[in-house]
């Protein structure tokens, strides 16, 4: 048999293969288990030793050359395929990015970030507490004992009374669970956990059984608490003024402190902020007593009641403090001009697209905490 001629024929056919698939078929035809060259190798066993000396190297040489031809052709076809793909897949980096669905930051989240930024600059840390709270932290420790009228005012969502099947007793009232009605319990938790001195704000969700255009069963508050030595009302007023000027980005914010009552503060003050009536719109700034101006109630605050400081595990003869609580949703409405609180929680994408913020609008004191959407 003319092995050289067989080799040449194989080479011709391999060179003619124009696709990787066709080449693979040739490989199977020649070199596969049932392949022609594999078949030739199998004939060696039947030959005499002398014949094998002659034929053996020829078959092996044939096998080598066909194998090399297959590999070479395969490489050539693969590089051609790659080159063709590269030529086809051009990437124009100057084209605009495709329109992708974009989310937005909810105004409540944005305002909470603004508050954290402003108060961080004043040395306040952000504290949190559970939304499912117990009666003691939400009421009793804040000097709102059982049967106190303030409890009724809070329209509390209570969890069902828990009966202990084993002892047959009803759960003690202080551990009755509820949805926190305000962020004030975080005052107690922070004092118990960190002691004094203390400077925290505690933003978060609160719950009350109440619903109309300005009330939703869930809303947001931010609590502020400072505990230190020698703290007085002046510190409170300066802190609130500094905060509100930074928040509303107006130097002409004027506050009025009115005597009020909260069980957890003594004395208690309600803080009003002056506004100007522009058409039918209230624009914050200026004294509310000026002509065409008025006062708007904004937040509750006061010097922390001695009983609350004691409930926080601190000695009220040694430590004093002030606290305040304000609605975050209300702050957002005032700053960004929404008028219906319910829309905050409807999840309407059109509302979110209109009032929401870009994730790139990160509030910073240097860039301004109130960059509009
Ligand atoms: N917790 C009060 C509320 O929800 C708000 C408040 C008033 C908080 C006075 C305070 C404060 O810390 O000092 O109505």
Short mmCIF file of C-alpha atoms and ligand atoms in Angstrom, two decimals:
data_model
loop_
_atom_site.label_atom_id
_atom_site.label_comp_id
_atom_site.label_asym_id
_atom_site.label_seq_id
_atom_site.Cartn_x
_atom_site.Cartn_y
_atom_site.Cartn_z
CA UNK A 1 0.00 0.00 0.00
CA UNK A 2 1.22 3.49 -0.86
CA UNK A 3 1.11 5.20 2.49
CA UNK A 4 2.59 8.39 1.09
CA UNK A 5 -0.26 8.67 -1.44
CA UNK A 6 -2.83 7.99 1.31
CA UNK A 7 -1.19 10.76 3.30
CA UNK A 8 -1.39 13.18 0.42
CA UNK A 9 -5.04 12.44 -0.24
CA UNK A 10 -5.82 12.98 3.40
CA UNK A 11 -3.88 16.24 3.35
CA UNK A 12 -5.82 17.46 0.31
CA UNK A 13 -9.14 16.74 1.91
CA UNK A 14 -8.08 18.35 5.19
CA UNK A 15 -6.95 21.48 3.41
CA UNK A 16 -10.28 21.62 1.61
CA UNK A 17 -12.31 21.51 4.83
CA UNK A 18 -13.78 24.98 5.21
CA UNK A 19 -15.67 24.48 8.47
CA UNK A 20 -14.70 23.19 11.87
CA UNK A 21 -17.56 20.68 11.71
CA UNK A 22 -16.33 19.23 8.44
CA UNK A 23 -12.80 19.04 9.84
CA UNK A 24 -14.05 17.16 12.87
CA UNK A 25 -15.75 14.64 10.59
CA UNK A 26 -12.43 14.08 8.80
CA UNK A 27 -10.67 13.59 12.12
CA UNK A 28 -13.18 10.91 13.04
CA UNK A 29 -12.87 9.34 9.58
CA UNK A 30 -9.06 9.04 9.85
CA UNK A 31 -8.18 8.91 13.50
CA UNK A 32 -11.37 7.86 15.29
CA UNK A 33 -11.69 4.42 16.86
CA UNK A 34 -13.16 3.06 13.62
CA UNK A 35 -11.01 5.39 11.51
CA UNK A 36 -9.02 4.36 8.49
CA UNK A 37 -5.59 5.08 9.96
CA UNK A 38 -6.53 3.46 13.24
CA UNK A 39 -7.54 0.47 11.11
CA UNK A 40 -4.11 0.40 9.48
CA UNK A 41 -2.43 0.36 12.86
CA UNK A 42 -4.50 -2.64 13.84
CA UNK A 43 -3.17 -4.58 10.82
CA UNK A 44 0.38 -4.40 12.26
CA UNK A 45 -0.33 -7.20 14.71
CA UNK A 46 -0.97 -9.68 11.88
CA UNK A 47 2.36 -8.96 10.14
CA UNK A 48 5.62 -10.81 10.54
CA UNK A 49 8.33 -9.13 12.54
CA UNK A 50 10.29 -8.24 9.40
CA UNK A 51 7.31 -6.76 7.61
CA UNK A 52 6.41 -4.83 10.71
CA UNK A 53 9.89 -3.29 10.74
CA UNK A 54 9.18 -1.80 7.36
CA UNK A 55 5.44 -1.04 7.45
CA UNK A 56 5.24 0.07 11.08
CA UNK A 57 7.24 3.29 10.70
CA UNK A 58 5.35 4.14 7.52
CA UNK A 59 1.96 3.85 9.18
CA UNK A 60 3.18 5.82 12.18
CA UNK A 61 4.58 8.51 9.91
CA UNK A 62 1.23 8.64 8.11
CA UNK A 63 -0.57 8.96 11.39
CA UNK A 64 1.74 11.72 12.53
CA UNK A 65 1.40 13.71 9.36
CA UNK A 66 -2.39 13.43 9.24
CA UNK A 67 -2.61 14.37 12.88
CA UNK A 68 -0.39 17.41 12.32
CA UNK A 69 -2.41 18.43 9.25
CA UNK A 70 -5.64 18.23 11.24
CA UNK A 71 -4.21 20.36 14.06
CA UNK A 72 -2.84 22.95 11.68
CA UNK A 73 -6.10 23.23 9.77
CA UNK A 74 -8.07 23.45 13.00
CA UNK A 75 -5.94 26.34 14.18
CA UNK A 76 -6.31 28.14 10.88
CA UNK A 77 -10.11 27.75 10.90
CA UNK A 78 -10.34 28.89 14.52
CA UNK A 79 -8.28 32.04 13.97
CA UNK A 80 -10.33 32.83 10.88
CA UNK A 81 -13.54 32.43 12.90
CA UNK A 82 -12.17 34.68 15.64
CA UNK A 83 -11.05 37.33 13.20
CA UNK A 84 -14.45 37.26 11.54
CA UNK A 85 -16.24 37.61 14.90
CA UNK A 86 -14.03 40.53 15.93
CA UNK A 87 -14.76 42.25 12.64
CA UNK A 88 -18.50 41.70 13.17
CA UNK A 89 -18.72 42.64 16.88
CA UNK A 90 -17.74 46.25 16.71
CA UNK A 91 -18.39 48.22 19.89
CA UNK A 92 -19.08 51.91 19.53
CA UNK A 93 -18.18 53.41 22.87
CA UNK A 94 -19.47 56.79 21.79
CA UNK A 95 -23.07 55.57 21.61
CA UNK A 96 -25.32 56.71 24.50
CA UNK A 97 -26.08 54.06 27.15
CA UNK A 98 -29.39 52.32 26.57
CA UNK A 99 -32.35 53.66 28.55
CA UNK A 100 -32.51 51.50 31.68
CA UNK A 101 -35.30 51.47 34.27
CA UNK A 102 -34.30 53.87 37.03
CA UNK A 103 -35.40 53.87 40.65
CA UNK A 104 -35.41 56.92 42.87
CA UNK A 105 -34.75 57.65 46.51
CA UNK A 106 -37.97 58.25 48.46
CA UNK A 107 -38.16 61.76 49.95
CA UNK A 108 -38.43 60.26 53.45
CA UNK A 109 -35.17 58.39 52.98
CA UNK A 110 -33.59 61.50 51.52
CA UNK A 111 -34.70 63.66 54.45
CA UNK A 112 -33.46 61.08 56.95
CA UNK A 113 -30.08 61.15 55.22
CA UNK A 114 -30.11 64.94 55.35
CA UNK A 115 -30.88 64.85 59.08
CA UNK A 116 -28.11 62.35 59.74
CA UNK A 117 -25.68 64.55 57.81
CA UNK A 118 -26.64 67.75 59.63
CA UNK A 119 -26.58 66.18 63.09
CA UNK A 120 -23.39 64.21 62.45
CA UNK A 121 -21.73 67.57 61.93
CA UNK A 122 -22.95 68.58 65.41
CA UNK A 123 -21.52 65.41 66.95
CA UNK A 124 -24.71 63.33 67.06
CA UNK A 125 -24.71 59.59 66.37
CA UNK A 126 -27.67 57.83 64.75
CA UNK A 127 -29.43 55.42 67.13
CA UNK A 128 -32.17 52.91 66.41
CA UNK A 129 -34.69 50.90 68.39
CA UNK A 130 -37.30 48.24 67.66
CA UNK A 131 -40.59 49.14 66.02
CA UNK A 132 -42.23 46.35 68.03
CA UNK A 133 -41.70 47.80 71.47
CA UNK A 134 -42.84 46.98 74.97
CA UNK A 135 -45.13 49.10 77.09
CA UNK A 136 -42.37 50.01 79.55
CA UNK A 137 -40.02 51.58 76.98
CA UNK A 138 -42.80 53.26 75.00
CA UNK A 139 -44.73 54.67 77.97
CA UNK A 140 -43.80 53.93 81.57
CA UNK A 141 -40.09 54.77 81.36
CA UNK A 142 -41.05 58.02 79.63
CA UNK A 143 -43.14 59.02 82.62
CA UNK A 144 -46.41 58.02 81.01
CA UNK A 145 -47.76 55.67 83.66
CA UNK A 146 -50.78 53.46 83.24
CA UNK A 147 -54.04 55.44 83.09
CA UNK A 148 -52.14 58.57 82.02
CA UNK A 149 -54.31 60.46 79.50
CA UNK A 150 -51.35 60.67 77.09
CA UNK A 151 -51.74 56.95 76.47
CA UNK A 152 -55.21 57.43 75.09
CA UNK A 153 -53.92 60.23 72.85
CA UNK A 154 -51.42 57.90 71.21
CA UNK A 155 -54.02 55.60 69.58
CA UNK A 156 -51.74 52.68 70.22
CA UNK A 157 -51.73 49.43 68.25
CA UNK A 158 -51.37 46.82 70.98
CA UNK A 159 -50.53 43.18 70.44
CA UNK A 160 -52.96 40.74 72.03
CA UNK A 161 -52.48 40.17 75.75
CA UNK A 162 -50.25 37.15 76.13
CA UNK A 163 -51.41 34.47 78.58
CA UNK A 164 -48.73 32.31 80.01
CA UNK A 165 -50.27 28.84 79.75
CA UNK A 166 -47.78 27.34 82.20
CA UNK A 167 -48.10 29.70 85.12
CA UNK A 168 -51.67 30.63 84.33
CA UNK A 169 -50.80 34.30 84.78
CA UNK A 170 -51.38 37.12 82.36
CA UNK A 171 -48.28 38.84 81.02
CA UNK A 172 -47.21 41.73 83.19
CA UNK A 173 -48.34 45.04 81.73
CA UNK A 174 -44.85 46.50 81.44
CA UNK A 175 -43.93 43.79 78.94
CA UNK A 176 -47.13 44.08 76.90
CA UNK A 177 -46.01 44.45 73.30
CA UNK A 178 -47.13 47.24 70.97
CA UNK A 179 -46.08 49.08 67.84
CA UNK A 180 -44.11 52.05 69.09
CA UNK A 181 -46.17 55.23 68.93
CA UNK A 182 -43.12 57.52 68.83
CA UNK A 183 -39.33 57.36 68.60
CA UNK A 184 -38.97 58.52 72.22
CA UNK A 185 -38.37 54.98 73.59
CA UNK A 186 -35.01 55.11 71.81
CA UNK A 187 -34.06 57.76 74.42
CA UNK A 188 -34.41 55.14 77.13
CA UNK A 189 -32.68 52.40 75.15
CA UNK A 190 -29.74 54.67 74.29
CA UNK A 191 -29.23 55.83 77.88
CA UNK A 192 -29.42 52.25 79.18
CA UNK A 193 -27.01 51.02 76.53
CA UNK A 194 -24.48 53.84 76.34
CA UNK A 195 -24.87 55.87 79.54
CA UNK A 196 -23.82 59.51 79.49
CA UNK A 197 -22.75 61.85 77.99
CA UNK A 198 -24.89 61.16 74.96
CA UNK A 199 -25.83 62.87 71.70
CA UNK A 200 -28.11 60.92 69.40
CA UNK A 201 -30.79 61.27 66.82
CA UNK A 202 -33.14 58.36 66.25
CA UNK A 203 -35.05 58.42 62.98
CA UNK A 204 -37.57 55.70 62.26
CA UNK A 205 -41.09 54.43 61.73
CA UNK A 206 -43.83 54.93 64.28
CA UNK A 207 -47.44 53.71 64.33
CA UNK A 208 -50.78 55.13 65.43
CA UNK A 209 -54.31 54.11 64.65
CA UNK A 210 -55.14 57.26 62.75
CA UNK A 211 -55.80 58.02 59.09
CA UNK A 212 -56.67 61.13 57.05
CA UNK A 213 -54.89 63.57 54.70
CA UNK A 214 -52.33 64.49 57.35
CA UNK A 215 -52.24 61.23 59.34
CA UNK A 216 -51.27 57.74 58.24
CA UNK A 217 -51.18 54.66 60.51
CA UNK A 218 -47.43 54.48 59.92
CA UNK A 219 -45.31 57.60 59.72
CA UNK A 220 -41.78 58.71 60.52
CA UNK A 221 -40.27 60.67 63.36
CA UNK A 222 -36.82 61.69 64.37
CA UNK A 223 -35.96 61.90 68.02
CA UNK A 224 -33.08 63.95 69.35
CA UNK A 225 -31.46 63.50 72.73
CA UNK A 226 -28.53 65.22 74.41
CA UNK A 227 -27.43 64.18 77.90
CA UNK A 228 -24.52 65.93 79.52
CA UNK A 229 -23.64 68.13 82.48
CA UNK A 230 -25.00 71.64 82.74
CA UNK A 231 -27.34 71.37 79.76
CA UNK A 232 -30.04 74.06 79.61
CA UNK A 233 -32.75 75.40 77.33
CA UNK A 234 -30.25 77.65 75.54
CA UNK A 235 -28.48 74.56 74.20
CA UNK A 236 -31.81 73.25 72.97
CA UNK A 237 -32.73 76.44 71.18
CA UNK A 238 -29.33 76.84 69.54
CA UNK A 239 -29.31 73.21 68.39
CA UNK A 240 -32.79 73.41 66.88
CA UNK A 241 -32.04 76.73 65.19
CA UNK A 242 -28.79 75.42 63.73
CA UNK A 243 -30.53 72.25 62.56
CA UNK A 244 -33.49 74.01 60.96
CA UNK A 245 -31.35 76.62 59.21
CA UNK A 246 -29.19 73.86 57.75
CA UNK A 247 -32.21 71.73 56.85
CA UNK A 248 -34.25 74.44 55.14
CA UNK A 249 -31.07 76.10 53.83
CA UNK A 250 -32.22 79.52 55.01
CA UNK A 251 -30.42 81.78 57.43
CA UNK A 252 -33.60 83.69 58.27
CA UNK A 253 -35.38 80.83 60.07
CA UNK A 254 -36.87 82.23 63.29
CA UNK A 255 -38.12 80.03 66.12
CA UNK A 256 -40.63 80.71 68.85
CA UNK A 257 -40.63 78.53 71.96
CA UNK A 258 -44.03 78.12 73.60
CA UNK A 259 -44.59 76.53 77.00
CA UNK A 260 -46.27 73.17 76.58
CA UNK A 261 -46.60 69.81 78.25
CA UNK A 262 -45.04 66.44 77.52
CA UNK A 263 -44.73 63.82 80.28
CA UNK A 264 -41.10 63.11 79.38
CA UNK A 265 -39.85 66.71 79.48
CA UNK A 266 -39.95 69.37 82.18
CA UNK A 267 -40.20 72.13 81.23
CA UNK A 268 -41.68 71.31 77.82
CA UNK A 269 -41.72 73.62 74.86
CA UNK A 270 -43.51 73.53 71.57
CA UNK A 271 -41.40 75.04 68.81
CA UNK A 272 -43.01 77.20 66.14
CA UNK A 273 -41.27 78.43 63.03
CA UNK A 274 -42.06 81.75 61.35
CA UNK A 275 -43.33 81.79 57.77
CA UNK A 276 -44.35 84.35 55.18
CA UNK A 277 -47.59 83.99 53.29
CA UNK A 278 -46.79 84.22 49.58
CA UNK A 279 -50.10 83.96 47.79
CA UNK A 280 -51.61 80.93 49.46
CA UNK A 281 -48.21 79.34 50.05
CA UNK A 282 -46.37 79.36 53.35
CA UNK A 283 -42.68 80.05 52.87
CA UNK A 284 -40.55 79.44 55.94
CA UNK A 285 -38.38 82.32 57.14
CA UNK A 286 -38.68 85.55 59.07
CA UNK A 287 -40.48 86.27 62.31
CA UNK A 288 -44.04 85.03 62.42
CA UNK A 289 -45.03 88.34 64.03
CA UNK A 290 -44.06 90.41 60.97
CA UNK A 291 -46.91 91.66 58.76
CA UNK A 292 -48.04 88.99 56.31
CA UNK A 293 -46.31 86.35 58.41
CA UNK A 294 -47.43 83.64 60.80
CA UNK A 295 -46.17 80.90 63.13
CA UNK A 296 -46.38 77.23 62.31
CA UNK A 297 -46.09 74.52 64.93
CA UNK A 298 -43.15 72.31 64.04
CA UNK A 299 -41.97 70.12 66.87
CA UNK A 300 -42.09 69.18 70.53
CA UNK A 301 -39.16 69.40 72.87
CA UNK A 302 -37.99 70.20 76.35
CA UNK A 303 -35.56 69.45 79.12
CA UNK A 304 -35.54 65.71 79.82
CA UNK A 305 -37.67 64.93 82.86
CA UNK A 306 -35.65 63.75 85.89
CA UNK A 307 -37.78 60.60 86.02
CA UNK A 308 -36.82 59.77 82.43
CA UNK A 309 -33.13 60.26 83.17
CA UNK A 310 -33.51 57.93 86.15
CA UNK A 311 -35.39 55.37 84.02
CA UNK A 312 -32.40 55.52 81.67
CA UNK A 313 -30.20 54.40 84.55
CA UNK A 314 -28.56 57.79 85.15
CA UNK A 315 -28.44 60.08 88.18
CA UNK A 316 -30.60 63.16 87.42
CA UNK A 317 -28.62 65.20 89.96
CA UNK A 318 -25.54 64.65 87.85
CA UNK A 319 -26.91 64.60 84.29
CA UNK A 320 -29.28 66.90 82.46
CA UNK A 321 -30.44 66.90 78.92
CA UNK A 322 -32.81 68.08 76.27
CA UNK A 323 -34.88 66.14 73.80
CA UNK A 324 -37.02 66.82 70.79
CA UNK A 325 -39.26 64.89 68.44
CA UNK A 326 -40.39 65.88 64.98
CA UNK A 327 -42.26 64.26 62.10
CA UNK A 328 -39.91 63.40 59.25
CA UNK A 329 -42.74 63.25 56.71
CA UNK A 330 -43.84 66.69 57.81
CA UNK A 331 -40.32 68.04 57.38
CA UNK A 332 -40.22 66.53 53.89
CA UNK A 333 -43.61 68.05 52.98
CA UNK A 334 -42.54 71.48 54.17
CA UNK A 335 -39.23 71.38 52.37
CA UNK A 336 -40.26 69.75 49.10
CA UNK A 337 -43.83 71.00 48.82
CA UNK A 338 -45.99 67.87 48.91
CA UNK A 339 -49.44 68.41 50.37
CA UNK A 340 -50.92 64.94 50.91
CA UNK A 341 -49.17 62.65 53.35
CA UNK A 342 -51.00 59.58 52.05
CA UNK A 343 -49.22 59.84 48.69
CA UNK A 344 -45.95 59.14 50.53
CA UNK A 345 -47.01 55.56 51.05
CA UNK A 346 -49.03 54.81 47.91
CA UNK A 347 -45.99 53.60 45.97
CA UNK A 348 -47.19 55.41 42.83
CA UNK A 349 -44.18 55.42 40.47
CA UNK A 350 -45.29 58.73 38.93
CA UNK A 351 -45.22 60.39 42.34
CA UNK A 352 -41.84 58.79 43.07
CA UNK A 353 -40.46 59.91 39.71
CA UNK A 354 -41.63 63.44 40.46
CA UNK A 355 -40.65 63.81 44.12
CA UNK A 356 -37.94 61.15 44.35
CA UNK A 357 -34.22 61.82 44.33
CA UNK A 358 -31.43 60.46 42.21
CA UNK A 359 -29.16 58.03 44.04
CA UNK A 360 -26.38 60.47 43.14
CA UNK A 361 -28.02 63.25 45.18
CA UNK A 362 -26.23 62.22 48.36
CA UNK A 363 -26.75 64.97 50.93
CA UNK A 364 -23.48 66.44 52.13
CA UNK A 365 -22.90 69.62 54.05
CA UNK A 366 -20.34 70.80 51.54
CA UNK A 367 -22.54 70.24 48.50
CA UNK A 368 -25.78 71.25 50.24
CA UNK A 369 -28.13 68.95 52.07
CA UNK A 370 -31.14 69.95 50.05
CA UNK A 371 -30.17 69.37 46.43
CA UNK A 372 -33.52 69.20 44.69
CA UNK A 373 -34.37 66.25 42.46
N1 LIG B 1 -42.85 61.87 71.39
C1 LIG B 1 -43.62 63.05 71.07
C2 LIG B 1 -44.74 62.67 70.12
O1 LIG B 1 -44.66 61.68 69.48
C3 LIG B 1 -42.76 64.09 70.42
C4 LIG B 1 -41.78 64.68 71.36
C5 LIG B 1 -42.12 65.78 72.11
C6 LIG B 1 -40.56 64.08 71.55
C7 LIG B 1 -41.22 66.33 73.00
C8 LIG B 1 -39.65 64.64 72.46
C9 LIG B 1 -40.01 65.76 73.18
O2 LIG B 1 -38.43 64.11 72.65
O3 LIG B 1 -39.11 66.29 74.04
O4 LIG B 1 -45.69 63.39 70.02
#
